[in-house]
mmCIF file with all atom_site columns, C-alpha atoms in Angstrom:
data_model
loop_
_atom_site.group_PDB
_atom_site.id
_atom_site.type_symbol
_atom_site.label_atom_id
_atom_site.label_alt_id
_atom_site.label_comp_id
_atom_site.label_asym_id
_atom_site.label_entity_id
_atom_site.label_seq_id
_atom_site.pdbx_PDB_ins_code
_atom_site.Cartn_x
_atom_site.Cartn_y
_atom_site.Cartn_z
_atom_site.occupancy
_atom_site.B_iso_or_equiv
_atom_site.pdbx_formal_charge
_atom_site.auth_seq_id
_atom_site.auth_comp_id
_atom_site.auth_asym_id
_atom_site.auth_atom_id
_atom_site.pdbx_PDB_model_num
ATOM 1   C CA . ASP G 1 1   ? -10.409 7.163   11.986  1.00 0.00 ? 354 ASP G CA 1
ATOM 2   C CA . VAL G 1 2   ? -10.157 4.695   10.480  1.00 0.00 ? 355 VAL G CA 1
ATOM 3   C CA . LYS G 1 3   ? -8.173  2.126   12.327  1.00 0.00 ? 356 LYS G CA 1
ATOM 4   C CA . VAL G 1 4   ? -6.587  -1.682  10.710  1.00 0.00 ? 357 VAL G CA 1
ATOM 5   C CA . THR G 1 5   ? -4.760  -3.330  13.807  1.00 0.00 ? 358 THR G CA 1
ATOM 6   C CA . GLN G 1 6   ? -2.112  -6.318  13.029  1.00 0.00 ? 359 GLN G CA 1
ATOM 7   C CA . SER G 1 7   ? -1.712  -8.498  15.770  1.00 0.00 ? 360 SER G CA 1
ATOM 8   C CA . SER G 1 8   ? 1.669   -8.756  16.639  1.00 0.00 ? 361 SER G CA 1
ATOM 9   C CA . ARG G 1 9   ? 4.334   -6.704  15.515  1.00 0.00 ? 362 ARG G CA 1
ATOM 10  C CA . TYR G 1 10  ? 7.433   -8.559  15.461  1.00 0.00 ? 363 TYR G CA 1
ATOM 11  C CA . LEU G 1 11  ? 6.657   -12.463 15.054  1.00 0.00 ? 364 LEU G CA 1
ATOM 12  C CA . VAL G 1 12  ? 10.076  -15.028 15.456  1.00 0.00 ? 365 VAL G CA 1
ATOM 13  C CA . LYS G 1 13  ? 8.578   -18.440 14.297  1.00 0.00 ? 366 LYS G CA 1
ATOM 14  C CA . ARG G 1 14  ? 10.642  -21.766 13.737  1.00 0.00 ? 367 ARG G CA 1
ATOM 15  C CA . THR G 1 15  ? 10.331  -23.104 10.089  1.00 0.00 ? 368 THR G CA 1
ATOM 16  C CA . GLY G 1 16  ? 7.799   -25.821 9.679   1.00 0.00 ? 369 GLY G CA 1
ATOM 17  C CA . GLU G 1 17  ? 5.313   -24.258 11.946  1.00 0.00 ? 370 GLU G CA 1
ATOM 18  C CA . LYS G 1 18  ? 1.607   -23.150 11.183  1.00 0.00 ? 371 LYS G CA 1
ATOM 19  C CA . VAL G 1 19  ? 1.571   -19.242 11.617  1.00 0.00 ? 372 VAL G CA 1
ATOM 20  C CA . PHE G 1 20  ? -1.485  -17.300 12.234  1.00 0.00 ? 373 PHE G CA 1
ATOM 21  C CA . LEU G 1 21  ? -1.284  -13.561 10.940  1.00 0.00 ? 374 LEU G CA 1
ATOM 22  C CA . GLU G 1 22  ? -4.852  -11.587 12.108  1.00 0.00 ? 375 GLU G CA 1
ATOM 23  C CA . CYS G 1 23  ? -5.974  -8.325  10.966  1.00 0.00 ? 376 CYS G CA 1
ATOM 24  C CA . VAL G 1 24  ? -8.913  -6.681  12.285  1.00 0.00 ? 377 VAL G CA 1
ATOM 25  C CA . GLN G 1 25  ? -10.689 -2.880  10.452  1.00 0.00 ? 378 GLN G CA 1
ATOM 26  C CA . ASP G 1 26  ? -13.072 -0.760  12.429  1.00 0.00 ? 379 ASP G CA 1
ATOM 27  C CA . MET G 1 27  ? -14.511 0.738   9.345   1.00 0.00 ? 380 MET G CA 1
ATOM 28  C CA . ASP G 1 28  ? -17.148 -1.664  8.457   1.00 0.00 ? 381 ASP G CA 1
ATOM 29  C CA . HIS G 1 29  ? -15.217 -1.344  4.674   1.00 0.00 ? 382 HIS G CA 1
ATOM 30  C CA . GLU G 1 30  ? -15.638 -4.540  2.208   1.00 0.00 ? 383 GLU G CA 1
ATOM 31  C CA . ASN G 1 31  ? -12.139 -5.285  1.343   1.00 0.00 ? 384 ASN G CA 1
ATOM 32  C CA . MET G 1 32  ? -9.575  -6.230  2.804   1.00 0.00 ? 385 MET G CA 1
ATOM 33  C CA . PHE G 1 33  ? -5.455  -6.851  2.119   1.00 0.00 ? 386 PHE G CA 1
ATOM 34  C CA . TRP G 1 34  ? -2.653  -9.203  2.808   1.00 0.00 ? 387 TRP G CA 1
ATOM 35  C CA . TYR G 1 35  ? 1.206   -7.686  1.212   1.00 0.00 ? 388 TYR G CA 1
ATOM 36  C CA . ARG G 1 36  ? 3.912   -8.179  2.103   1.00 0.00 ? 389 ARG G CA 1
ATOM 37  C CA . GLN G 1 37  ? 7.002   -5.915  2.069   1.00 0.00 ? 390 GLN G CA 1
ATOM 38  C CA . ASP G 1 38  ? 10.504  -6.938  0.641   1.00 0.00 ? 391 ASP G CA 1
ATOM 39  C CA . PRO G 1 39  ? 13.439  -4.596  -0.033  1.00 0.00 ? 392 PRO G CA 1
ATOM 40  C CA . GLY G 1 40  ? 13.891  -3.740  -3.535  1.00 0.00 ? 393 GLY G CA 1
ATOM 41  C CA . LEU G 1 41  ? 10.315  -5.468  -3.710  1.00 0.00 ? 394 LEU G CA 1
ATOM 42  C CA . GLY G 1 42  ? 8.169   -3.359  -3.258  1.00 0.00 ? 395 GLY G CA 1
ATOM 43  C CA . LEU G 1 43  ? 4.552   -4.226  -2.218  1.00 0.00 ? 396 LEU G CA 1
ATOM 44  C CA . ARG G 1 44  ? 3.642   -7.324  -3.208  1.00 0.00 ? 397 ARG G CA 1
ATOM 45  C CA . LEU G 1 45  ? -0.362  -8.916  -3.111  1.00 0.00 ? 398 LEU G CA 1
ATOM 46  C CA . ILE G 1 46  ? -0.665  -12.213 -1.561  1.00 0.00 ? 399 ILE G CA 1
ATOM 47  C CA . TYR G 1 47  ? -4.475  -12.382 -1.236  1.00 0.00 ? 400 TYR G CA 1
ATOM 48  C CA . PHE G 1 48  ? -7.619  -10.141 -1.091  1.00 0.00 ? 401 PHE G CA 1
ATOM 49  C CA . SER G 1 49  ? -11.456 -10.720 -0.284  1.00 0.00 ? 402 SER G CA 1
ATOM 50  C CA . TYR G 1 50  ? -14.141 -8.438  -1.248  1.00 0.00 ? 403 TYR G CA 1
ATOM 51  C CA . ASP G 1 51  ? -16.758 -9.983  0.833   1.00 0.00 ? 404 ASP G CA 1
ATOM 52  C CA . VAL G 1 52  ? -17.027 -12.510 3.471   1.00 0.00 ? 405 VAL G CA 1
ATOM 53  C CA . LYS G 1 53  ? -16.007 -15.678 2.579   1.00 0.00 ? 406 LYS G CA 1
ATOM 54  C CA . MET G 1 54  ? -14.776 -14.601 -0.711  1.00 0.00 ? 407 MET G CA 1
ATOM 55  C CA . LYS G 1 55  ? -11.060 -14.509 -1.343  1.00 0.00 ? 408 LYS G CA 1
ATOM 56  C CA . GLU G 1 56  ? -8.846  -13.779 -4.552  1.00 0.00 ? 409 GLU G CA 1
ATOM 57  C CA . LYS G 1 57  ? -5.182  -14.892 -5.558  1.00 0.00 ? 410 LYS G CA 1
ATOM 58  C CA . GLY G 1 58  ? -3.284  -11.953 -5.327  1.00 0.00 ? 411 GLY G CA 1
ATOM 59  C CA . ASP G 1 59  ? 0.734   -12.103 -7.363  1.00 0.00 ? 412 ASP G CA 1
ATOM 60  C CA . ILE G 1 60  ? 2.080   -14.681 -5.195  1.00 0.00 ? 413 ILE G CA 1
ATOM 61  C CA . PRO G 1 61  ? -0.539  -16.890 -2.970  1.00 0.00 ? 414 PRO G CA 1
ATOM 62  C CA . GLU G 1 62  ? 1.951   -20.108 -3.151  1.00 0.00 ? 415 GLU G CA 1
ATOM 63  C CA . GLY G 1 63  ? 2.603   -20.927 1.007   1.00 0.00 ? 416 GLY G CA 1
ATOM 64  C CA . TYR G 1 64  ? -0.493  -18.739 2.017   1.00 0.00 ? 417 TYR G CA 1
ATOM 65  C CA . SER G 1 65  ? -3.787  -18.792 2.179   1.00 0.00 ? 418 SER G CA 1
ATOM 66  C CA . VAL G 1 66  ? -6.690  -16.826 4.125   1.00 0.00 ? 419 VAL G CA 1
ATOM 67  C CA . SER G 1 67  ? -9.927  -16.674 6.183   1.00 0.00 ? 420 SER G CA 1
ATOM 68  C CA . ARG G 1 68  ? -12.486 -14.098 6.478   1.00 0.00 ? 421 ARG G CA 1
ATOM 69  C CA . GLU G 1 69  ? -15.227 -14.802 8.083   1.00 0.00 ? 422 GLU G CA 1
ATOM 70  C CA . LYS G 1 70  ? -16.459 -11.529 9.570   1.00 0.00 ? 423 LYS G CA 1
ATOM 71  C CA . LYS G 1 71  ? -16.484 -8.648  7.624   1.00 0.00 ? 424 LYS G CA 1
ATOM 72  C CA . GLU G 1 72  ? -14.002 -7.197  10.301  1.00 0.00 ? 425 GLU G CA 1
ATOM 73  C CA . ARG G 1 73  ? -11.354 -9.654  10.172  1.00 0.00 ? 426 ARG G CA 1
ATOM 74  C CA . PHE G 1 74  ? -8.839  -11.366 7.786   1.00 0.00 ? 427 PHE G CA 1
ATOM 75  C CA . SER G 1 75  ? -6.403  -13.539 8.416   1.00 0.00 ? 428 SER G CA 1
ATOM 76  C CA . LEU G 1 76  ? -3.299  -14.887 6.680   1.00 0.00 ? 429 LEU G CA 1
ATOM 77  C CA . ILE G 1 77  ? -2.250  -18.601 6.958   1.00 0.00 ? 430 ILE G CA 1
ATOM 78  C CA . LEU G 1 78  ? 1.078   -19.713 6.396   1.00 0.00 ? 431 LEU G CA 1
ATOM 79  C CA . GLU G 1 79  ? 0.770   -23.668 6.275   1.00 0.00 ? 432 GLU G CA 1
ATOM 80  C CA . SER G 1 80  ? 4.768   -24.306 7.226   1.00 0.00 ? 433 SER G CA 1
ATOM 81  C CA . ALA G 1 81  ? 6.728   -21.152 7.503   1.00 0.00 ? 434 ALA G CA 1
ATOM 82  C CA . SER G 1 82  ? 9.770   -21.257 5.559   1.00 0.00 ? 435 SER G CA 1
ATOM 83  C CA . THR G 1 83  ? 12.801  -19.043 5.937   1.00 0.00 ? 436 THR G CA 1
ATOM 84  C CA . ASN G 1 84  ? 11.598  -17.299 2.650   1.00 0.00 ? 437 ASN G CA 1
ATOM 85  C CA . GLN G 1 85  ? 8.560   -15.804 4.010   1.00 0.00 ? 438 GLN G CA 1
ATOM 86  C CA . THR G 1 86  ? 10.710  -13.935 6.397   1.00 0.00 ? 439 THR G CA 1
ATOM 87  C CA . SER G 1 87  ? 9.478   -10.595 5.742   1.00 0.00 ? 440 SER G CA 1
ATOM 88  C CA . MET G 1 88  ? 7.234   -7.197  6.622   1.00 0.00 ? 441 MET G CA 1
ATOM 89  C CA . TYR G 1 89  ? 3.385   -8.152  6.215   1.00 0.00 ? 442 TYR G CA 1
ATOM 90  C CA . LEU G 1 90  ? 0.763   -5.416  5.999   1.00 0.00 ? 443 LEU G CA 1
ATOM 91  C CA . CYS G 1 91  ? -2.690  -5.674  5.906   1.00 0.00 ? 444 CYS G CA 1
ATOM 92  C CA . ALA G 1 92  ? -4.915  -2.911  4.460   1.00 0.00 ? 445 ALA G CA 1
ATOM 93  C CA . SER G 1 93  ? -8.890  -2.060  3.843   1.00 0.00 ? 446 SER G CA 1
ATOM 94  C CA . SER G 1 94  ? -10.857 -0.003  1.969   1.00 0.00 ? 447 SER G CA 1
ATOM 95  C CA . LEU G 1 95  ? -14.133 0.505   1.135   1.00 0.00 ? 448 LEU G CA 1
ATOM 96  C CA . GLY G 1 96  ? -15.787 -1.270  -1.896  1.00 0.00 ? 449 GLY G CA 1
ATOM 97  C CA . GLY G 1 97  ? -17.462 0.753   -4.635  1.00 0.00 ? 450 GLY G CA 1
ATOM 98  C CA . THR G 1 98  ? -15.960 3.401   -6.788  1.00 0.00 ? 451 THR G CA 1
ATOM 99  C CA . GLY G 1 99  ? -16.032 7.590   -5.716  1.00 0.00 ? 452 GLY G CA 1
ATOM 100 C CA . ASP G 1 100 ? -14.771 9.095   -2.308  1.00 0.00 ? 453 ASP G CA 1
ATOM 101 C CA . GLY G 1 101 ? -12.858 6.714   0.429   1.00 0.00 ? 454 GLY G CA 1
ATOM 102 C CA . VAL G 1 102 ? -11.789 4.065   -2.423  1.00 0.00 ? 455 VAL G CA 1
ATOM 103 C CA . GLU G 1 103 ? -8.251  4.642   -1.047  1.00 0.00 ? 456 GLU G CA 1
ATOM 104 C CA . ALA G 1 104 ? -6.782  1.678   1.212   1.00 0.00 ? 457 ALA G CA 1
ATOM 105 C CA . PHE G 1 105 ? -5.925  2.161   4.910   1.00 0.00 ? 458 PHE G CA 1
ATOM 106 C CA . PHE G 1 106 ? -3.338  0.071   6.419   1.00 0.00 ? 459 PHE G CA 1
ATOM 107 C CA . GLY G 1 107 ? -1.831  -1.571  9.158   1.00 0.00 ? 460 GLY G CA 1
ATOM 108 C CA . GLN G 1 108 ? 1.122   -1.130  11.575  1.00 0.00 ? 461 GLN G CA 1
ATOM 109 C CA . GLY G 1 109 ? 2.823   -3.725  10.188  1.00 0.00 ? 462 GLY G CA 1
ATOM 110 C CA . THR G 1 110 ? 3.931   -7.235  11.346  1.00 0.00 ? 463 THR G CA 1
ATOM 111 C CA . ARG G 1 111 ? 7.724   -8.274  10.935  1.00 0.00 ? 464 ARG G CA 1
ATOM 112 C CA . LEU G 1 112 ? 8.092   -11.823 10.681  1.00 0.00 ? 465 LEU G CA 1
ATOM 113 C CA . THR G 1 113 ? 11.697  -13.874 10.975  1.00 0.00 ? 466 THR G CA 1
ATOM 114 C CA . VAL G 1 114 ? 11.275  -17.276 10.516  1.00 0.00 ? 467 VAL G CA 1
ATOM 115 C CA . VAL G 1 115 ? 13.928  -19.298 12.074  1.00 0.00 ? 468 VAL G CA 1
ATOM 116 C CA . ALA C 2 1   ? -2.112  -4.948  -16.942 1.00 0.00 ? 659 ALA C CA 1
ATOM 117 C CA . GLN C 2 2   ? -1.675  -2.152  -14.731 1.00 0.00 ? 660 GLN C CA 1
ATOM 118 C CA . LYS C 2 3   ? 1.915   -0.891  -13.763 1.00 0.00 ? 661 LYS C CA 1
ATOM 119 C CA . VAL C 2 4   ? 3.783   1.279   -11.594 1.00 0.00 ? 662 VAL C CA 1
ATOM 120 C CA . THR C 2 5   ? 7.185   2.378   -12.160 1.00 0.00 ? 663 THR C CA 1
ATOM 121 C CA . GLN C 2 6   ? 8.930   4.622   -9.256  1.00 0.00 ? 664 GLN C CA 1
ATOM 122 C CA . ALA C 2 7   ? 12.312  5.084   -11.606 1.00 0.00 ? 665 ALA C CA 1
ATOM 123 C CA . GLN C 2 8   ? 14.080  6.625   -8.407  1.00 0.00 ? 666 GLN C CA 1
ATOM 124 C CA . THR C 2 9   ? 15.000  4.209   -5.499  1.00 0.00 ? 667 THR C CA 1
ATOM 125 C CA . GLU C 2 10  ? 16.651  6.493   -3.466  1.00 0.00 ? 668 GLU C CA 1
ATOM 126 C CA . ILE C 2 11  ? 17.470  10.376  -3.192  1.00 0.00 ? 669 ILE C CA 1
ATOM 127 C CA . SER C 2 12  ? 18.907  12.309  -0.587  1.00 0.00 ? 670 SER C CA 1
ATOM 128 C CA . VAL C 2 13  ? 18.398  16.168  -0.317  1.00 0.00 ? 671 VAL C CA 1
ATOM 129 C CA . VAL C 2 14  ? 19.496  18.680  2.177   1.00 0.00 ? 672 VAL C CA 1
ATOM 130 C CA . GLU C 2 15  ? 16.854  20.310  4.111   1.00 0.00 ? 673 GLU C CA 1
ATOM 131 C CA . LYS C 2 16  ? 14.616  23.028  2.712   1.00 0.00 ? 674 LYS C CA 1
ATOM 132 C CA . GLU C 2 17  ? 14.847  21.898  -0.666  1.00 0.00 ? 675 GLU C CA 1
ATOM 133 C CA . ASP C 2 18  ? 12.596  20.880  -3.124  1.00 0.00 ? 676 ASP C CA 1
ATOM 134 C CA . VAL C 2 19  ? 12.401  17.508  -4.277  1.00 0.00 ? 677 VAL C CA 1
ATOM 135 C CA . THR C 2 20  ? 9.846   15.837  -6.856  1.00 0.00 ? 678 THR C CA 1
ATOM 136 C CA . LEU C 2 21  ? 9.065   12.161  -6.260  1.00 0.00 ? 679 LEU C CA 1
ATOM 137 C CA . ASP C 2 22  ? 8.034   10.393  -10.186 1.00 0.00 ? 680 ASP C CA 1
ATOM 138 C CA . CYS C 2 23  ? 5.597   8.274   -10.652 1.00 0.00 ? 681 CYS C CA 1
ATOM 139 C CA . VAL C 2 24  ? 4.849   6.375   -14.103 1.00 0.00 ? 682 VAL C CA 1
ATOM 140 C CA . TYR C 2 25  ? 1.900   4.230   -14.481 1.00 0.00 ? 683 TYR C CA 1
ATOM 141 C CA . GLU C 2 26  ? 0.573   1.952   -17.271 1.00 0.00 ? 684 GLU C CA 1
ATOM 142 C CA . THR C 2 27  ? -3.192  0.935   -17.509 1.00 0.00 ? 685 THR C CA 1
ATOM 143 C CA . ARG C 2 28  ? -5.763  0.151   -20.468 1.00 0.00 ? 686 ARG C CA 1
ATOM 144 C CA . ASP C 2 29  ? -8.675  1.179   -17.843 1.00 0.00 ? 687 ASP C CA 1
ATOM 145 C CA . THR C 2 30  ? -9.657  4.890   -19.116 1.00 0.00 ? 688 THR C CA 1
ATOM 146 C CA . THR C 2 31  ? -10.759 5.809   -15.666 1.00 0.00 ? 689 THR C CA 1
ATOM 147 C CA . TYR C 2 32  ? -8.461  4.883   -12.558 1.00 0.00 ? 690 TYR C CA 1
ATOM 148 C CA . TYR C 2 33  ? -7.729  6.321   -9.557  1.00 0.00 ? 691 TYR C CA 1
ATOM 149 C CA . LEU C 2 34  ? -3.750  7.244   -8.394  1.00 0.00 ? 692 LEU C CA 1
ATOM 150 C CA . PHE C 2 35  ? -2.740  7.396   -5.079  1.00 0.00 ? 693 PHE C CA 1
ATOM 151 C CA . TRP C 2 36  ? 0.594   8.423   -2.926  1.00 0.00 ? 694 TRP C CA 1
ATOM 152 C CA . TYR C 2 37  ? 1.497   6.963   0.343   1.00 0.00 ? 695 TYR C CA 1
ATOM 153 C CA . LYS C 2 38  ? 4.273   7.741   2.895   1.00 0.00 ? 696 LYS C CA 1
ATOM 154 C CA . GLN C 2 39  ? 6.072   4.624   5.230   1.00 0.00 ? 697 GLN C CA 1
ATOM 155 C CA . PRO C 2 40  ? 8.179   6.449   7.539   1.00 0.00 ? 698 PRO C CA 1
ATOM 156 C CA . PRO C 2 41  ? 10.352  4.462   9.746   1.00 0.00 ? 699 PRO C CA 1
ATOM 157 C CA . SER C 2 42  ? 7.757   3.177   11.812  1.00 0.00 ? 700 SER C CA 1
ATOM 158 C CA . GLY C 2 43  ? 6.461   1.409   8.543   1.00 0.00 ? 701 GLY C CA 1
ATOM 159 C CA . GLU C 2 44  ? 3.030   2.055   8.956   1.00 0.00 ? 702 GLU C CA 1
ATOM 160 C CA . LEU C 2 45  ? 1.468   3.370   5.459   1.00 0.00 ? 703 LEU C CA 1
ATOM 161 C CA . VAL C 2 46  ? 0.156   6.484   5.759   1.00 0.00 ? 704 VAL C CA 1
ATOM 162 C CA . PHE C 2 47  ? -2.304  7.656   2.719   1.00 0.00 ? 705 PHE C CA 1
ATOM 163 C CA . LEU C 2 48  ? -1.642  11.141  1.233   1.00 0.00 ? 706 LEU C CA 1
ATOM 164 C CA . ILE C 2 49  ? -3.505  11.419  -1.835  1.00 0.00 ? 707 ILE C CA 1
ATOM 165 C CA . ARG C 2 50  ? -6.175  10.028  -4.424  1.00 0.00 ? 708 ARG C CA 1
ATOM 166 C CA . ARG C 2 51  ? -6.589  11.887  -7.215  1.00 0.00 ? 709 ARG C CA 1
ATOM 167 C CA . ASN C 2 52  ? -9.606  10.249  -9.709  1.00 0.00 ? 710 ASN C CA 1
ATOM 168 C CA . SER C 2 53  ? -8.402  9.933   -13.651 1.00 0.00 ? 711 SER C CA 1
ATOM 169 C CA . PHE C 2 54  ? -11.278 12.279  -14.856 1.00 0.00 ? 712 PHE C CA 1
ATOM 170 C CA . ASP C 2 55  ? -9.538  15.093  -12.756 1.00 0.00 ? 713 ASP C CA 1
ATOM 171 C CA . GLU C 2 56  ? -6.710  16.719  -13.559 1.00 0.00 ? 714 GLU C CA 1
ATOM 172 C CA . GLN C 2 57  ? -6.450  19.809  -11.854 1.00 0.00 ? 715 GLN C CA 1
ATOM 173 C CA . ASN C 2 58  ? -3.460  19.975  -9.759  1.00 0.00 ? 716 ASN C CA 1
ATOM 174 C CA . GLU C 2 59  ? -3.085  19.709  -6.037  1.00 0.00 ? 717 GLU C CA 1
ATOM 175 C CA . ILE C 2 60  ? -1.543  21.381  -3.521  1.00 0.00 ? 718 ILE C CA 1
ATOM 176 C CA . SER C 2 61  ? -1.743  20.867  0.383   1.00 0.00 ? 719 SER C CA 1
ATOM 177 C CA . GLY C 2 62  ? 0.595   22.517  2.189   1.00 0.00 ? 720 GLY C CA 1
ATOM 178 C CA . ARG C 2 63  ? 4.536   22.193  1.746   1.00 0.00 ? 721 ARG C CA 1
ATOM 179 C CA . TYR C 2 64  ? 3.195   19.156  -0.599  1.00 0.00 ? 722 TYR C CA 1
ATOM 180 C CA . SER C 2 65  ? 2.069   18.988  -4.434  1.00 0.00 ? 723 SER C CA 1
ATOM 181 C CA . TRP C 2 66  ? 1.204   16.425  -6.754  1.00 0.00 ? 724 TRP C CA 1
ATOM 182 C CA . ASN C 2 67  ? 0.965   16.837  -10.682 1.00 0.00 ? 725 ASN C CA 1
ATOM 183 C CA . PHE C 2 68  ? -1.303  15.077  -12.567 1.00 0.00 ? 726 PHE C CA 1
ATOM 184 C CA . GLN C 2 69  ? -0.911  14.221  -16.554 1.00 0.00 ? 727 GLN C CA 1
ATOM 185 C CA . LYS C 2 70  ? -2.834  12.076  -18.034 1.00 0.00 ? 728 LYS C CA 1
ATOM 186 C CA . SER C 2 71  ? -0.626  12.642  -21.596 1.00 0.00 ? 729 SER C CA 1
ATOM 187 C CA . THR C 2 72  ? 2.423   11.537  -20.337 1.00 0.00 ? 730 THR C CA 1
ATOM 188 C CA . SER C 2 73  ? 0.722   9.017   -17.968 1.00 0.00 ? 731 SER C CA 1
ATOM 189 C CA . SER C 2 74  ? 2.523   10.429  -14.749 1.00 0.00 ? 732 SER C CA 1
ATOM 190 C CA . PHE C 2 75  ? 1.507   11.349  -11.576 1.00 0.00 ? 733 PHE C CA 1
ATOM 191 C CA . ASN C 2 76  ? 4.402   12.791  -9.805  1.00 0.00 ? 734 ASN C CA 1
ATOM 192 C CA . PHE C 2 77  ? 4.867   14.707  -6.483  1.00 0.00 ? 735 PHE C CA 1
ATOM 193 C CA . THR C 2 78  ? 7.728   17.276  -4.656  1.00 0.00 ? 736 THR C CA 1
ATOM 194 C CA . ILE C 2 79  ? 8.243   18.376  -1.621  1.00 0.00 ? 737 ILE C CA 1
ATOM 195 C CA . THR C 2 80  ? 8.529   22.318  -1.048  1.00 0.00 ? 738 THR C CA 1
ATOM 196 C CA . ALA C 2 81  ? 11.434  23.539  1.477   1.00 0.00 ? 739 ALA C CA 1
ATOM 197 C CA . SER C 2 82  ? 12.286  19.328  2.593   1.00 0.00 ? 740 SER C CA 1
ATOM 198 C CA . GLN C 2 83  ? 12.405  18.900  6.158   1.00 0.00 ? 741 GLN C CA 1
ATOM 199 C CA . VAL C 2 84  ? 13.814  15.726  8.068   1.00 0.00 ? 742 VAL C CA 1
ATOM 200 C CA . VAL C 2 85  ? 10.480  14.619  9.189   1.00 0.00 ? 743 VAL C CA 1
ATOM 201 C CA . ASP C 2 86  ? 9.975   13.944  5.472   1.00 0.00 ? 744 ASP C CA 1
ATOM 202 C CA . SER C 2 87  ? 12.357  10.932  4.962   1.00 0.00 ? 745 SER C CA 1
ATOM 203 C CA . ALA C 2 88  ? 10.173  7.730   4.475   1.00 0.00 ? 746 ALA C CA 1
ATOM 204 C CA . VAL C 2 89  ? 9.431   5.579   1.603   1.00 0.00 ? 747 VAL C CA 1
ATOM 205 C CA . TYR C 2 90  ? 7.268   6.827   -0.619  1.00 0.00 ? 748 TYR C CA 1
ATOM 206 C CA . PHE C 2 91  ? 4.946   4.816   -2.769  1.00 0.00 ? 749 PHE C CA 1
ATOM 207 C CA . CYS C 2 92  ? 2.875   5.625   -5.917  1.00 0.00 ? 750 CYS C CA 1
ATOM 208 C CA . ALA C 2 93  ? -0.297  3.040   -6.691  1.00 0.00 ? 751 ALA C CA 1
ATOM 209 C CA . LEU C 2 94  ? -2.756  2.642   -8.992  1.00 0.00 ? 752 LEU C CA 1
ATOM 210 C CA . ARG C 2 95  ? -6.144  1.176   -8.816  1.00 0.00 ? 753 ARG C CA 1
ATOM 211 C CA . ASP C 2 96  ? -8.738  0.102   -11.526 1.00 0.00 ? 754 ASP C CA 1
ATOM 212 C CA . PRO C 2 97  ? -12.437 1.841   -11.068 1.00 0.00 ? 755 PRO C CA 1
ATOM 213 C CA . SER C 2 98  ? -14.259 -1.729  -10.331 1.00 0.00 ? 756 SER C CA 1
ATOM 214 C CA . GLY C 2 99  ? -15.036 -1.750  -6.096  1.00 0.00 ? 757 GLY C CA 1
ATOM 215 C CA . ASN C 2 100 ? -13.540 -4.728  -5.006  1.00 0.00 ? 758 ASN C CA 1
ATOM 216 C CA . THR C 2 101 ? -9.864  -4.749  -6.701  1.00 0.00 ? 759 THR C CA 1
ATOM 217 C CA . PRO C 2 102 ? -6.379  -4.266  -4.561  1.00 0.00 ? 760 PRO C CA 1
ATOM 218 C CA . LEU C 2 103 ? -4.018  -1.208  -5.199  1.00 0.00 ? 761 LEU C CA 1
ATOM 219 C CA . VAL C 2 104 ? -1.353  -1.965  -7.533  1.00 0.00 ? 762 VAL C CA 1
ATOM 220 C CA . PHE C 2 105 ? 2.235   0.055   -5.771  1.00 0.00 ? 763 PHE C CA 1
ATOM 221 C CA . GLY C 2 106 ? 5.132   0.710   -7.443  1.00 0.00 ? 764 GLY C CA 1
ATOM 222 C CA . LYS C 2 107 ? 8.718   -0.343  -5.541  1.00 0.00 ? 765 LYS C CA 1
ATOM 223 C CA . GLY C 2 108 ? 8.855   2.593   -3.757  1.00 0.00 ? 766 GLY C CA 1
ATOM 224 C CA . THR C 2 109 ? 11.495  6.125   -3.307  1.00 0.00 ? 767 THR C CA 1
ATOM 225 C CA . ARG C 2 110 ? 13.000  6.144   0.028   1.00 0.00 ? 768 ARG C CA 1
ATOM 226 C CA . LEU C 2 111 ? 13.840  10.074  0.409   1.00 0.00 ? 769 LEU C CA 1
ATOM 227 C CA . SER C 2 112 ? 16.717  11.075  2.793   1.00 0.00 ? 770 SER C CA 1
ATOM 228 C CA . VAL C 2 113 ? 16.571  14.137  4.158   1.00 0.00 ? 771 VAL C CA 1
ATOM 229 C CA . ILE C 2 114 ? 20.003  15.820  5.572   1.00 0.00 ? 772 ILE C CA 1
ATOM 230 C CA . ALA C 2 115 ? 19.953  18.440  8.383   1.00 0.00 ? 773 ALA C CA 1
#
């Protein structure tokens, strides 16, 4: 079974802190994604990566950066946390290419509260 | 641009009723993938089904069935004889055929099944 693991289930951070959200997948997937989920807004893509050291901006990249130094790990960084970044963060991974197995698999989510 | 619309924000049914969740999509691609995910209260998105655009056969899996109609750009999800455990947020998603692109999600439909 595909396993996507996010480092924390719940986090509370202070405004201005630098925050790292870690995500690891164990299925050798090429693609990894960070989404943010807010009530009434659904899932919005922050960043994605289709290969090591490669990254692409999603719909709402402002205030975030990412790092992918190894294929299995994709980190989301909040450079200076703000209260409007309080949200549920979801990491996902998928195979590259087409055909069977292109669906994304998700981690359990990290609920971040910035105070 | 790709877009997924789930017009039903919340649905409430009594146990054993049938319920259909609507999904309408927009894409300029002639080939694409469609998906449904379930998000129970625990928060993790669970993959339910993938459909390729060239395969318009409907699919049934136990109490779940999916109706894909290319002519109306719809991919609807029906739960037959609903159960309390079906209570969750359900997301429809779309992806283009290239290997390295993210899923585009609708805003989700919250289904409540009442005993």
